[in-house]
Tab-separated table of C-alpha atoms in Angstrom:
chain	number	residue	atom	x	y	z
A	218	MET	CA	-25.246	5.060	-8.237
A	219	ASP	CA	-21.910	6.793	-7.803
A	220	HIS	CA	-22.244	10.233	-6.218
A	221	LYS	CA	-19.669	13.016	-6.337
A	222	SER	CA	-17.272	13.366	-3.424
A	223	THR	CA	-18.958	16.611	-2.330
A	224	ILE	CA	-22.343	14.903	-2.021
A	225	VAL	CA	-20.807	12.049	-0.032
A	226	ALA	CA	-19.077	14.578	2.240
A	227	LYS	CA	-22.384	16.382	2.853
A	228	ALA	CA	-23.988	13.064	3.805
A	229	SER	CA	-21.255	12.315	6.349
A	230	ILE	CA	-21.709	15.792	7.840
A	231	LYS	CA	-25.475	15.293	8.122
A	232	MET	CA	-24.923	11.968	9.869
A	233	ALA	CA	-22.416	13.495	12.300
A	234	ILE	CA	-24.773	16.310	13.317
A	235	SER	CA	-27.945	14.208	13.383
A	236	SER	CA	-29.745	13.213	16.545
A	237	ARG	CA	-29.818	9.559	17.481
A	238	GLU	CA	-33.563	9.513	16.731
A	239	ASN	CA	-33.022	10.703	13.144
A	240	GLU	CA	-30.164	8.341	12.275
A	241	ASP	CA	-32.384	5.490	11.086
A	242	LYS	CA	-34.445	7.834	8.899
A	243	LEU	CA	-31.301	9.247	7.309
A	244	ILE	CA	-29.833	5.780	6.777
A	245	GLU	CA	-32.967	4.685	4.896
A	246	ALA	CA	-33.191	7.931	2.913
A	247	TYR	CA	-29.582	7.688	1.750
A	248	LYS	CA	-29.897	3.964	1.052
A	249	SER	CA	-32.784	4.681	-1.324
A	250	LYS	CA	-30.435	7.069	-3.166
A	251	GLY	CA	-27.706	4.421	-3.435
A	252	MET	CA	-25.489	5.700	-0.624
A	253	LEU	CA	-24.462	3.880	2.547
A	254	VAL	CA	-24.111	5.872	5.768
A	255	THR	CA	-23.562	5.254	9.460
A	256	ALA	CA	-22.869	7.177	12.651
A	257	VAL	CA	-21.425	6.443	16.075
A	258	ASP	CA	-21.243	8.477	19.291
A	259	ILE	CA	-17.845	9.296	20.786
A	260	GLY	CA	-16.518	11.128	23.803
A	261	GLY	CA	-13.766	11.461	26.369
A	262	ASP	CA	-10.398	13.114	26.829
A	263	PHE	CA	-9.313	14.109	23.323
A	264	SER	CA	-5.647	13.503	24.044
A	265	LYS	CA	-6.282	9.863	24.934
A	266	PHE	CA	-8.993	8.681	22.598
A	267	THR	CA	-7.575	8.739	19.064
A	268	THR	CA	-7.199	4.968	18.849
A	269	LYS	CA	-10.658	4.385	20.303
A	270	VAL	CA	-12.246	6.728	17.746
A	271	ILE	CA	-10.517	5.007	14.822
A	272	GLU	CA	-11.610	1.600	16.123
A	273	ARG	CA	-15.207	2.770	16.530
A	274	ALA	CA	-15.228	4.152	12.985
A	275	LEU	CA	-13.913	0.848	11.625
A	276	VAL	CA	-16.414	-1.269	13.556
A	277	ALA	CA	-19.345	0.950	12.541
A	278	SER	CA	-18.263	0.915	8.880
A	279	LYS	CA	-18.008	-2.868	8.780
A	280	ARG	CA	-21.190	-3.465	10.762
A	281	SER	CA	-23.236	-1.261	8.443
A	282	GLY	CA	-21.720	-2.684	5.246
A	283	LEU	CA	-19.938	0.482	4.116
A	284	ILE	CA	-16.680	-1.390	3.663
A	285	LYS	CA	-15.546	-4.955	3.144
A	286	ASP	CA	-13.269	-6.665	5.628
A	287	CYS	CA	-10.077	-6.011	3.687
A	288	HIS	CA	-6.848	-4.140	4.314
A	289	VAL	CA	-7.476	-1.416	1.713
A	290	HIS	CA	-10.905	-0.509	3.076
A	291	ASP	CA	-9.725	-0.643	6.694
A	292	GLY	CA	-6.862	1.692	5.819
A	293	ALA	CA	-9.163	4.137	4.055
A	294	VAL	CA	-11.498	4.454	7.041
A	295	ALA	CA	-8.628	4.621	9.533
A	296	GLY	CA	-6.752	7.215	7.465
A	297	ALA	CA	-9.759	9.444	6.880
A	298	THR	CA	-10.695	9.250	10.554
A	299	LYS	CA	-7.149	10.151	11.587
A	300	ASP	CA	-7.118	13.115	9.169
A	301	ALA	CA	-10.431	14.379	10.542
A	302	LEU	CA	-9.055	14.079	14.083
A	303	CYS	CA	-5.951	16.053	13.078
A	304	GLU	CA	-8.185	18.934	11.990
A	305	LEU	CA	-9.766	18.968	15.457
A	306	ALA	CA	-6.583	18.677	17.515
A	307	PRO	CA	-5.674	22.396	17.726
A	308	LYS	CA	-8.956	23.195	19.479
A	309	ALA	CA	-9.527	19.996	21.450
A	310	THR	CA	-6.170	18.741	22.737
A	311	GLY	CA	-6.195	18.402	26.509
A	312	LEU	CA	-9.948	18.907	26.838
A	313	ASN	CA	-12.989	16.669	27.222
A	314	VAL	CA	-15.100	16.267	24.118
A	315	GLY	CA	-18.315	14.605	23.070
A	316	GLY	CA	-19.858	14.163	19.676
A	317	LYS	CA	-20.389	11.866	16.763
A	318	ILE	CA	-18.632	10.349	13.776
A	319	GLY	CA	-20.585	10.339	10.511
A	320	ILE	CA	-19.389	8.102	7.685
A	321	ALA	CA	-20.743	7.956	4.138
A	322	ARG	CA	-19.851	5.865	1.099
A	323	SER	CA	-20.940	5.847	-2.514
A	324	GLY	CA	-18.954	3.973	-5.119
A	325	GLU	CA	-15.306	4.881	-4.710
A	326	HIS	CA	-15.952	7.850	-2.411
A	327	LEU	CA	-15.686	7.542	1.369
A	328	SER	CA	-16.089	10.507	3.707
A	329	VAL	CA	-15.607	10.701	7.473
A	330	CYS	CA	-16.899	13.643	9.495
A	331	ILE	CA	-16.312	14.151	13.202
A	332	PHE	CA	-18.506	16.691	14.999
A	333	LEU	CA	-17.424	17.565	18.550
A	334	SER	CA	-18.527	19.697	21.428
A	335	ILE	CA	-15.500	20.738	23.455
A	336	GLY	CA	-16.157	21.336	27.131
A	337	LEU	CA	-14.322	23.912	29.200
A	338	LEU	CA	-16.138	24.758	32.435
A	339	HIS	CA	-19.474	26.269	31.391
A	340	LEU	CA	-18.091	27.375	28.019
A	341	ASN	CA	-18.535	25.056	25.068
A	342	GLU	CA	-16.855	25.195	21.691
A	343	VAL	CA	-17.949	23.193	18.678
A	344	THR	CA	-15.787	21.998	15.843
A	345	ILE	CA	-15.938	19.724	12.848
A	346	GLY	CA	-13.303	17.671	11.026
A	347	LEU	CA	-13.834	16.201	7.561
A	348	ALA	CA	-11.751	13.875	5.419
A	349	HIS	CA	-12.186	11.943	2.171
A	350	ARG	CA	-10.677	8.812	0.692
A	351	SER	CA	-11.095	7.127	-2.647
A	352	ILE	CA	-11.273	3.353	-2.457
A	353	PRO	CA	-11.950	0.632	-5.015
A	354	ASP	CA	-15.600	-0.220	-5.479
A	355	ILE	CA	-15.449	-3.985	-4.987
A	356	TYR	CA	-19.115	-4.740	-4.324
């Protein structure tokens, strides 16, 4: 089943804000609806971890079967992850962050959501970055 891009985006957001305990339940629920999803925890100094976040998104996407091991799919995940990070940069640059990447795929729609808590002393900010790519459905 091919869902609309907005539904795929909502799924990636739900994965990014889910607790680790609920991830497996969400994965099964979305799988029964014909959508593949995954999530991975991230954290560190925002200014230094862009490459690590993109790599983690790629590994999680391949491991969970969201994408094939091909250049086009790798580029879609990397590009969407980079775009989501760019949305977060104004608030997070130079600060320590922790959060989760949520990734969802249905048909040609791929969505990456990054949910972060930004630490500054005892004050915490939260932010979310979201990006979409359209990729060929080669399953």
